[in-house]
PDB file of C-alpha atoms in Angstrom:
ATOM      1  CA  UNK A   1      27.207  19.870 -21.184  1.00 48.00           C
ATOM      2  CA  UNK A   2      25.402  21.561 -18.711  1.00 48.00           C
ATOM      3  CA  UNK A   3      22.578  22.895 -20.528  1.00 51.00           C
ATOM      4  CA  UNK A   4      22.015  18.844 -20.938  1.00 51.00           C
ATOM      5  CA  UNK A   5      22.850  18.615 -17.504  1.00 47.00           C
ATOM      6  CA  UNK A   6      19.602  21.272 -15.991  1.00 49.00           C
ATOM      7  CA  UNK A   7      17.198  19.806 -18.279  1.00 52.00           C
ATOM      8  CA  UNK A   8      14.595  19.114 -16.051  1.00 52.00           C
ATOM      9  CA  UNK A   9      14.621  15.238 -18.531  1.00 59.00           C
ATOM     10  CA  UNK A  10      17.833  14.792 -16.795  1.00 61.00           C
ATOM     11  CA  UNK A  11      17.566  11.789 -14.191  1.00 62.00           C
ATOM     12  CA  UNK A  12      18.694  13.154 -11.732  1.00 63.00           C
ATOM     13  CA  UNK A  13      16.749  16.179 -11.506  1.00 64.00           C
ATOM     14  CA  UNK A  14      13.066  13.899 -11.858  1.00 70.00           C
ATOM     15  CA  UNK A  15      14.920  12.145  -9.275  1.00 69.00           C
ATOM     16  CA  UNK A  16      14.811  15.006  -7.159  1.00 74.00           C
ATOM     17  CA  UNK A  17      11.518  16.443  -8.999  1.00 76.00           C
ATOM     18  CA  UNK A  18      10.208  12.958  -6.987  1.00 82.00           C
ATOM     19  CA  UNK A  19      10.773  13.904  -4.028  1.00 85.00           C
ATOM     20  CA  UNK A  20       8.734  17.354  -4.520  1.00 87.00           C
ATOM     21  CA  UNK A  21       6.240  15.517  -4.752  1.00 91.00           C
ATOM     22  CA  UNK A  22       6.700  13.310  -2.095  1.00 93.00           C
ATOM     23  CA  UNK A  23       6.662  16.556   0.164  1.00 93.00           C
ATOM     24  CA  UNK A  24       3.185  17.387  -1.123  1.00 93.00           C
ATOM     25  CA  UNK A  25       1.876  14.091  -1.316  1.00 95.00           C
ATOM     26  CA  UNK A  26       2.891  13.935   2.716  1.00 95.00           C
ATOM     27  CA  UNK A  27       0.575  17.220   3.297  1.00 95.00           C
ATOM     28  CA  UNK A  28      -1.823  15.896   1.112  1.00 96.00           C
ATOM     29  CA  UNK A  29      -1.644  12.433   3.060  1.00 96.00           C
ATOM     30  CA  UNK A  30      -2.378  13.949   6.957  1.00 95.00           C
ATOM     31  CA  UNK A  31      -4.463  16.701   6.104  1.00 96.00           C
ATOM     32  CA  UNK A  32      -7.098  13.436   4.515  1.00 96.00           C
ATOM     33  CA  UNK A  33      -5.983  11.420   7.438  1.00 95.00           C
ATOM     34  CA  UNK A  34      -7.548  13.816  10.002  1.00 94.00           C
ATOM     35  CA  UNK A  35     -10.395  12.701   9.934  1.00 92.00           C
ATOM     36  CA  UNK A  36      -9.157   8.499  11.064  1.00 93.00           C
ATOM     37  CA  UNK A  37     -11.830   6.759   9.400  1.00 94.00           C
ATOM     38  CA  UNK A  38      -9.843   8.581   6.044  1.00 96.00           C
ATOM     39  CA  UNK A  39      -6.395   7.448   7.159  1.00 96.00           C
ATOM     40  CA  UNK A  40      -7.251   3.818   4.395  1.00 96.00           C
ATOM     41  CA  UNK A  41      -8.438   6.264   1.212  1.00 97.00           C
ATOM     42  CA  UNK A  42      -5.931   8.887   1.336  1.00 97.00           C
ATOM     43  CA  UNK A  43      -3.418   5.587   1.918  1.00 97.00           C
ATOM     44  CA  UNK A  44      -4.803   4.390  -0.753  1.00 97.00           C
ATOM     45  CA  UNK A  45      -4.814   7.632  -3.225  1.00 97.00           C
ATOM     46  CA  UNK A  46      -0.561   8.141  -2.560  1.00 97.00           C
ATOM     47  CA  UNK A  47       0.008   4.352  -3.058  1.00 97.00           C
ATOM     48  CA  UNK A  48      -1.494   4.927  -6.267  1.00 96.00           C
ATOM     49  CA  UNK A  49       0.626   8.536  -6.720  1.00 95.00           C
ATOM     50  CA  UNK A  50       4.182   6.630  -5.983  1.00 95.00           C
ATOM     51  CA  UNK A  51       3.836   3.199  -8.046  1.00 94.00           C
ATOM     52  CA  UNK A  52       3.453   5.966 -10.864  1.00 92.00           C
ATOM     53  CA  UNK A  53       6.758   7.625  -9.440  1.00 91.00           C
ATOM     54  CA  UNK A  54       8.325   4.282  -9.012  1.00 90.00           C
ATOM     55  CA  UNK A  55       7.368   3.373 -12.814  1.00 86.00           C
ATOM     56  CA  UNK A  56       8.416   7.206 -14.163  1.00 82.00           C
ATOM     57  CA  UNK A  57       4.753   7.836 -15.246  1.00 79.00           C
ATOM     58  CA  UNK A  58       4.388  11.612 -13.522  1.00 71.00           C
ATOM     59  CA  UNK A  59       1.845  13.268 -13.517  1.00 75.00           C
ATOM     60  CA  UNK A  60      -0.037  15.824 -11.683  1.00 85.00           C
ATOM     61  CA  UNK A  61       0.328  14.494  -8.119  1.00 91.00           C
ATOM     62  CA  UNK A  62      -2.148  16.667  -6.880  1.00 93.00           C
ATOM     63  CA  UNK A  63      -5.218  15.618  -9.089  1.00 93.00           C
ATOM     64  CA  UNK A  64      -3.970  11.939  -9.372  1.00 94.00           C
ATOM     65  CA  UNK A  65      -3.863  12.185  -5.896  1.00 96.00           C
ATOM     66  CA  UNK A  66      -7.597  13.507  -5.534  1.00 96.00           C
ATOM     67  CA  UNK A  67      -8.294  10.960  -8.572  1.00 95.00           C
ATOM     68  CA  UNK A  68      -7.646   7.847  -6.806  1.00 95.00           C
ATOM     69  CA  UNK A  69      -8.965   9.346  -2.889  1.00 96.00           C
ATOM     70  CA  UNK A  70     -12.522   9.609  -4.798  1.00 95.00           C
ATOM     71  CA  UNK A  71     -12.799   6.748  -6.412  1.00 94.00           C
ATOM     72  CA  UNK A  72     -12.013   3.959  -3.361  1.00 96.00           C
ATOM     73  CA  UNK A  73     -13.266   5.946  -0.764  1.00 96.00           C
ATOM     74  CA  UNK A  74     -15.986   3.607   0.210  1.00 95.00           C
ATOM     75  CA  UNK A  75     -13.606   0.691  -0.384  1.00 96.00           C
ATOM     76  CA  UNK A  76     -10.150   1.419   0.955  1.00 97.00           C
ATOM     77  CA  UNK A  77     -12.417   3.337   4.169  1.00 97.00           C
ATOM     78  CA  UNK A  78     -14.276   0.134   4.881  1.00 97.00           C
ATOM     79  CA  UNK A  79     -10.507  -1.795   4.409  1.00 97.00           C
ATOM     80  CA  UNK A  80      -9.302   0.360   6.104  1.00 97.00           C
ATOM     81  CA  UNK A  81     -11.879   0.142   9.366  1.00 97.00           C
ATOM     82  CA  UNK A  82     -11.456  -3.422   9.583  1.00 97.00           C
ATOM     83  CA  UNK A  83      -7.726  -3.990   9.555  1.00 97.00           C
ATOM     84  CA  UNK A  84      -7.699  -0.946  12.558  1.00 96.00           C
ATOM     85  CA  UNK A  85     -10.399  -3.278  14.612  1.00 96.00           C
ATOM     86  CA  UNK A  86      -8.199  -6.523  13.677  1.00 96.00           C
ATOM     87  CA  UNK A  87      -5.278  -4.268  14.908  1.00 94.00           C
ATOM     88  CA  UNK A  88      -6.401  -2.629  18.096  1.00 94.00           C
ATOM     89  CA  UNK A  89      -7.904  -6.387  18.948  1.00 93.00           C
ATOM     90  CA  UNK A  90      -4.365  -8.504  18.305  1.00 92.00           C
ATOM     91  CA  UNK A  91      -2.778  -4.970  20.238  1.00 89.00           C
ATOM     92  CA  UNK A  92      -5.264  -5.345  23.083  1.00 89.00           C
ATOM     93  CA  UNK A  93      -3.766  -9.444  22.815  1.00 85.00           C
ATOM     94  CA  UNK A  94      -0.470  -8.878  22.815  1.00 84.00           C
ATOM     95  CA  UNK A  95      -0.924  -6.457  25.825  1.00 83.00           C
ATOM     96  CA  UNK A  96      -3.111  -8.913  28.005  1.00 82.00           C
ATOM     97  CA  UNK A  97      -1.204 -12.045  27.669  1.00 79.00           C
ATOM     98  CA  UNK A  98       3.202 -10.180  27.950  1.00 78.00           C
ATOM     99  CA  UNK A  99       1.844  -8.551  31.120  1.00 75.00           C
ATOM    100  CA  UNK A 100       0.627 -11.217  32.816  1.00 64.00           C
ATOM    101  CA  UNK A 101      -2.989 -11.282  32.320  1.00 60.00           C
ATOM    102  CA  UNK A 102      -5.267 -13.769  35.218  1.00 64.00           C
ATOM    103  CA  UNK A 103      -3.533 -16.780  37.137  1.00 70.00           C
ATOM    104  CA  UNK A 104      -1.843 -18.017  33.311  1.00 72.00           C
ATOM    105  CA  UNK A 105       1.042 -20.542  33.799  1.00 76.00           C
ATOM    106  CA  UNK A 106       3.937 -19.019  32.167  1.00 77.00           C
ATOM    107  CA  UNK A 107       3.298 -21.750  29.121  1.00 81.00           C
ATOM    108  CA  UNK A 108      -0.239 -21.137  28.581  1.00 80.00           C
ATOM    109  CA  UNK A 109       1.366 -17.410  28.171  1.00 81.00           C
ATOM    110  CA  UNK A 110       4.253 -18.100  26.007  1.00 83.00           C
ATOM    111  CA  UNK A 111       2.414 -20.455  23.363  1.00 85.00           C
ATOM    112  CA  UNK A 112      -1.128 -17.505  23.462  1.00 85.00           C
ATOM    113  CA  UNK A 113       2.343 -14.833  23.180  1.00 85.00           C
ATOM    114  CA  UNK A 114       4.002 -17.209  19.814  1.00 88.00           C
ATOM    115  CA  UNK A 115       0.076 -17.241  18.501  1.00 90.00           C
ATOM    116  CA  UNK A 116      -0.837 -13.539  18.638  1.00 89.00           C
ATOM    117  CA  UNK A 117       2.791 -12.739  17.339  1.00 90.00           C
ATOM    118  CA  UNK A 118       2.454 -15.306  14.145  1.00 92.00           C
ATOM    119  CA  UNK A 119      -0.985 -13.682  13.842  1.00 94.00           C
ATOM    120  CA  UNK A 120       0.299  -9.763  13.966  1.00 92.00           C
ATOM    121  CA  UNK A 121       3.538 -10.882  11.125  1.00 92.00           C
ATOM    122  CA  UNK A 122       0.270 -11.735   8.886  1.00 94.00           C
ATOM    123  CA  UNK A 123      -1.342  -8.664  10.128  1.00 95.00           C
ATOM    124  CA  UNK A 124       2.164  -6.855   8.354  1.00 94.00           C
ATOM    125  CA  UNK A 125       2.281  -8.301   5.599  1.00 94.00           C
ATOM    126  CA  UNK A 126      -1.163  -7.893   4.383  1.00 96.00           C
ATOM    127  CA  UNK A 127      -1.224  -4.341   4.965  1.00 96.00           C
ATOM    128  CA  UNK A 128       1.836  -4.603   3.327  1.00 95.00           C
ATOM    129  CA  UNK A 129      -0.429  -5.026  -0.083  1.00 97.00           C
ATOM    130  CA  UNK A 130      -3.999  -4.460   0.798  1.00 97.00           C
ATOM    131  CA  UNK A 131      -3.429  -0.829   0.077  1.00 97.00           C
ATOM    132  CA  UNK A 132      -1.182  -0.482  -3.212  1.00 96.00           C
ATOM    133  CA  UNK A 133      -4.056  -3.809  -4.288  1.00 95.00           C
ATOM    134  CA  UNK A 134      -6.695  -1.876  -3.502  1.00 95.00           C
ATOM    135  CA  UNK A 135      -5.053   1.247  -5.970  1.00 94.00           C
ATOM    136  CA  UNK A 136      -4.902  -0.341  -8.868  1.00 92.00           C
ATOM    137  CA  UNK A 137      -7.368  -2.954  -8.995  1.00 91.00           C
ATOM    138  CA  UNK A 138     -10.743  -3.514  -9.149  1.00 88.00           C
ATOM    139  CA  UNK A 139     -12.140  -6.118  -6.721  1.00 90.00           C
ATOM    140  CA  UNK A 140     -14.422  -7.045  -3.678  1.00 92.00           C
ATOM    141  CA  UNK A 141     -13.200  -6.665  -0.587  1.00 94.00           C
ATOM    142  CA  UNK A 142     -13.257  -9.387   0.376  1.00 94.00           C
ATOM    143  CA  UNK A 143     -10.925 -10.767  -2.992  1.00 94.00           C
ATOM    144  CA  UNK A 144      -8.771  -8.002  -1.773  1.00 95.00           C
ATOM    145  CA  UNK A 145      -8.112  -9.034   1.233  1.00 96.00           C
ATOM    146  CA  UNK A 146      -7.438 -12.929  -0.706  1.00 94.00           C
ATOM    147  CA  UNK A 147      -5.164 -11.256  -2.853  1.00 94.00           C
ATOM    148  CA  UNK A 148      -2.963  -9.177  -0.602  1.00 96.00           C
ATOM    149  CA  UNK A 149      -2.863 -12.699   1.168  1.00 95.00           C
ATOM    150  CA  UNK A 150      -2.060 -14.405  -1.485  1.00 94.00           C
ATOM    151  CA  UNK A 151       0.466 -11.838  -2.659  1.00 95.00           C
ATOM    152  CA  UNK A 152       2.551 -11.578   0.746  1.00 95.00           C
ATOM    153  CA  UNK A 153       3.133 -15.471   0.419  1.00 94.00           C
ATOM    154  CA  UNK A 154       3.917 -16.250  -2.423  1.00 94.00           C
ATOM    155  CA  UNK A 155       6.744 -13.139  -3.056  1.00 95.00           C
ATOM    156  CA  UNK A 156       7.876 -13.765   0.847  1.00 95.00           C
ATOM    157  CA  UNK A 157      11.729 -12.672   0.122  1.00 95.00           C
ATOM    158  CA  UNK A 158      10.109  -9.458  -0.693  1.00 96.00           C
ATOM    159  CA  UNK A 159       7.639  -8.852   1.632  1.00 96.00           C
ATOM    160  CA  UNK A 160       9.896  -9.304   4.296  1.00 95.00           C
ATOM    161  CA  UNK A 161      12.420  -6.965   3.163  1.00 96.00           C
ATOM    162  CA  UNK A 162       9.406  -4.648   2.702  1.00 96.00           C
ATOM    163  CA  UNK A 163       8.668  -4.903   6.619  1.00 94.00           C
ATOM    164  CA  UNK A 164      12.465  -4.634   7.965  1.00 94.00           C
ATOM    165  CA  UNK A 165      12.848  -1.753   5.781  1.00 94.00           C
ATOM    166  CA  UNK A 166      10.231   0.043   6.895  1.00 94.00           C
ATOM    167  CA  UNK A 167      11.229  -0.859  10.699  1.00 93.00           C
ATOM    168  CA  UNK A 168      14.547   0.053   9.746  1.00 93.00           C
ATOM    169  CA  UNK A 169      13.403   3.779   8.461  1.00 91.00           C
ATOM    170  CA  UNK A 170      10.850   4.525  11.290  1.00 90.00           C
ATOM    171  CA  UNK A 171      13.388   3.675  14.523  1.00 91.00           C
ATOM    172  CA  UNK A 172      15.568   5.096  12.669  1.00 90.00           C
ATOM    173  CA  UNK A 173      13.113   8.316  12.336  1.00 87.00           C
ATOM    174  CA  UNK A 174      12.924   8.136  15.954  1.00 86.00           C
ATOM    175  CA  UNK A 175      16.463   7.635  17.537  1.00 87.00           C
ATOM    176  CA  UNK A 176      17.938   9.963  14.904  1.00 84.00           C
ATOM    177  CA  UNK A 177      17.283  13.687  14.933  1.00 81.00           C
ATOM    178  CA  UNK A 178      19.246  14.289  11.946  1.00 78.00           C
ATOM    179  CA  UNK A 179      16.750  12.158  10.479  1.00 79.00           C
ATOM    180  CA  UNK A 180      13.930  12.750  12.062  1.00 83.00           C
ATOM    181  CA  UNK A 181      13.315  15.630  10.536  1.00 83.00           C
ATOM    182  CA  UNK A 182      12.768  13.967   6.721  1.00 81.00           C
ATOM    183  CA  UNK A 183      10.417  11.619   8.571  1.00 83.00           C
ATOM    184  CA  UNK A 184       8.295  15.490   9.391  1.00 84.00           C
ATOM    185  CA  UNK A 185       8.844  16.603   5.514  1.00 88.00           C
ATOM    186  CA  UNK A 186       7.822  13.212   3.797  1.00 91.00           C
ATOM    187  CA  UNK A 187       6.345  11.310   5.949  1.00 91.00           C
ATOM    188  CA  UNK A 188       4.518   8.560   4.909  1.00 93.00           C
ATOM    189  CA  UNK A 189       4.888   9.295   1.694  1.00 94.00           C
ATOM    190  CA  UNK A 190       8.713   7.991   1.852  1.00 93.00           C
ATOM    191  CA  UNK A 191       7.690   4.435   3.142  1.00 94.00           C
ATOM    192  CA  UNK A 192       5.027   3.753  -0.145  1.00 95.00           C
ATOM    193  CA  UNK A 193       7.852   5.525  -1.931  1.00 95.00           C
ATOM    194  CA  UNK A 194      10.343   2.754  -1.140  1.00 94.00           C
ATOM    195  CA  UNK A 195       7.560   0.163  -1.192  1.00 96.00           C
ATOM    196  CA  UNK A 196       6.500   1.318  -4.480  1.00 96.00           C
ATOM    197  CA  UNK A 197       9.774  -0.254  -6.364  1.00 95.00           C
ATOM    198  CA  UNK A 198       9.985  -3.162  -3.988  1.00 96.00           C
ATOM    199  CA  UNK A 199       5.870  -3.186  -5.045  1.00 96.00           C
ATOM    200  CA  UNK A 200       5.422  -1.691  -8.400  1.00 94.00           C
ATOM    201  CA  UNK A 201       7.014  -5.195 -10.395  1.00 93.00           C
ATOM    202  CA  UNK A 202       5.475  -7.702  -8.194  1.00 93.00           C
ATOM    203  CA  UNK A 203       2.313  -5.720  -9.165  1.00 92.00           C
ATOM    204  CA  UNK A 204       3.629  -5.651 -12.985  1.00 88.00           C
ATOM    205  CA  UNK A 205       3.331  -9.413 -12.653  1.00 86.00           C
ATOM    206  CA  UNK A 206      -0.748  -9.495 -12.784  1.00 85.00           C
ATOM    207  CA  UNK A 207      -1.183  -6.983 -14.990  1.00 79.00           C
ATOM    208  CA  UNK A 208      -2.948  -7.921 -18.552  1.00 71.00           C
ATOM    209  CA  UNK A 209      -1.581  -6.954 -21.788  1.00 60.00           C
ATOM    210  CA  UNK A 210      -4.446  -4.734 -22.312  1.00 55.00           C
ATOM    211  CA  UNK A 211      -4.095  -1.060 -20.777  1.00 50.00           C
ATOM    212  CA  UNK A 212      -7.435   1.024 -19.990  1.00 46.00           C
ATOM    213  CA  UNK A 213      -7.781   4.102 -22.115  1.00 45.00           C
ATOM    214  CA  UNK A 214      -7.087   6.444 -19.496  1.00 48.00           C
ATOM    215  CA  UNK A 215      -3.534   4.308 -18.952  1.00 48.00           C
ATOM    216  CA  UNK A 216      -3.558   3.876 -15.423  1.00 51.00           C
ATOM    217  CA  UNK A 217      -3.463  -0.591 -15.834  1.00 44.00           C
ATOM    218  CA  UNK A 218      -6.179  -0.883 -13.656  1.00 51.00           C
ATOM    219  CA  UNK A 219      -7.592  -4.605 -13.938  1.00 47.00           C
ATOM    220  CA  UNK A 220      -9.745  -7.385 -12.640  1.00 45.00           C
ATOM    221  CA  UNK A 221      -7.802 -10.065 -10.493  1.00 49.00           C
ATOM    222  CA  UNK A 222     -11.449 -11.433 -10.025  1.00 47.00           C
ATOM    223  CA  UNK A 223     -14.307 -11.911 -12.549  1.00 43.00           C
ATOM    224  CA  UNK A 224     -16.884  -8.597 -14.340  1.00 42.00           C
ATOM    225  CA  UNK A 225     -19.614  -9.506 -11.557  1.00 46.00           C
ATOM    226  CA  UNK A 226     -17.564  -8.631  -8.159  1.00 46.00           C
ATOM    227  CA  UNK A 227     -16.120  -5.637 -10.006  1.00 43.00           C
ATOM    228  CA  UNK A 228     -19.377  -4.410 -10.711  1.00 43.00           C
ATOM    229  CA  UNK A 229     -19.985  -5.107  -6.941  1.00 45.00           C
ATOM    230  CA  UNK A 230     -17.146  -3.370  -6.061  1.00 41.00           C
ATOM    231  CA  UNK A 231     -18.223  -0.678  -7.544  1.00 40.00           C
ATOM    232  CA  UNK A 232     -15.978  -0.378 -10.354  1.00 40.00           C
ATOM    233  CA  UNK A 233     -16.876   0.623 -13.927  1.00 37.00           C
ATOM    234  CA  UNK A 234     -15.504  -2.016 -16.940  1.00 33.00           C
ATOM    235  CA  UNK A 235     -15.401  -2.573 -20.271  1.00 27.00           C
ATOM    236  CA  UNK A 236     -15.626  -5.917 -21.768  1.00 30.00           C
ATOM    237  CA  UNK A 237     -11.874  -6.850 -22.905  1.00 30.00           C
ATOM    238  CA  UNK A 238     -10.458  -6.041 -19.313  1.00 32.00           C
ATOM    239  CA  UNK A 239     -12.347  -8.068 -17.245  1.00 34.00           C
ATOM    240  CA  UNK A 240     -10.125 -10.752 -16.022  1.00 35.00           C
ATOM    241  CA  UNK A 241     -11.268 -14.178 -15.770  1.00 29.00           C
ATOM    242  CA  UNK A 242      -9.185 -16.531 -13.717  1.00 33.00           C
ATOM    243  CA  UNK A 243      -7.190 -15.827 -10.793  1.00 39.00           C
ATOM    244  CA  UNK A 244      -3.742 -13.859 -11.412  1.00 46.00           C
ATOM    245  CA  UNK A 245      -0.518 -15.843 -12.265  1.00 40.00           C
ATOM    246  CA  UNK A 246       2.244 -15.157 -13.899  1.00 42.00           C
ATOM    247  CA  UNK A 247       3.049 -14.159 -17.305  1.00 40.00           C
TER     248      UNK A 247
END
């Protein structure tokens, strides 16, 4: 009985081992995000690993991280810079209208704050999906943005759950000193790991029946021409000609 408990294949030890992977991922994510403009690539790489952990597809954490980091660097960086620019604009506008700004009527300020608040919610919904999608699917940047928005609406309850959980975890880490150490130890990969348990079943619905030879199951949402423009190399039988549909 004890020999079975201490066996590494025991579900308990496998789950504990995943937290060790998260510590490694936290170090990798932090170091690779220092230049700031690389945050998109490092975040994509984290999701590449945590999505595999969520479906119990264990592998070499460091090797998998850098594999995804290198493979997605260009496109993930462009996506990140776009999201960063949009986020800064939304943040500035929200601050401008909530602080008053010039001589505006209260009614006008309320309308503008409501508009930018709605846009901020859409922004959060898109950023929730866009890097996990980038980590697992070949697409153009435009198509990736569209698919992130499409999925966030189609799976609205899961989107809300992810946002609420992320906010709750971050607030708990900031407000409760005992939990803050978990934030230092696991950092962003902990959020990605939690999100991956919700995102993995969603992404699985859009997977084609065929798997890539390397087992990554990284299919195409659009057509082969778009995939090649995005920098992906695909086999002819991996191309998915239509938009994603429930299976």
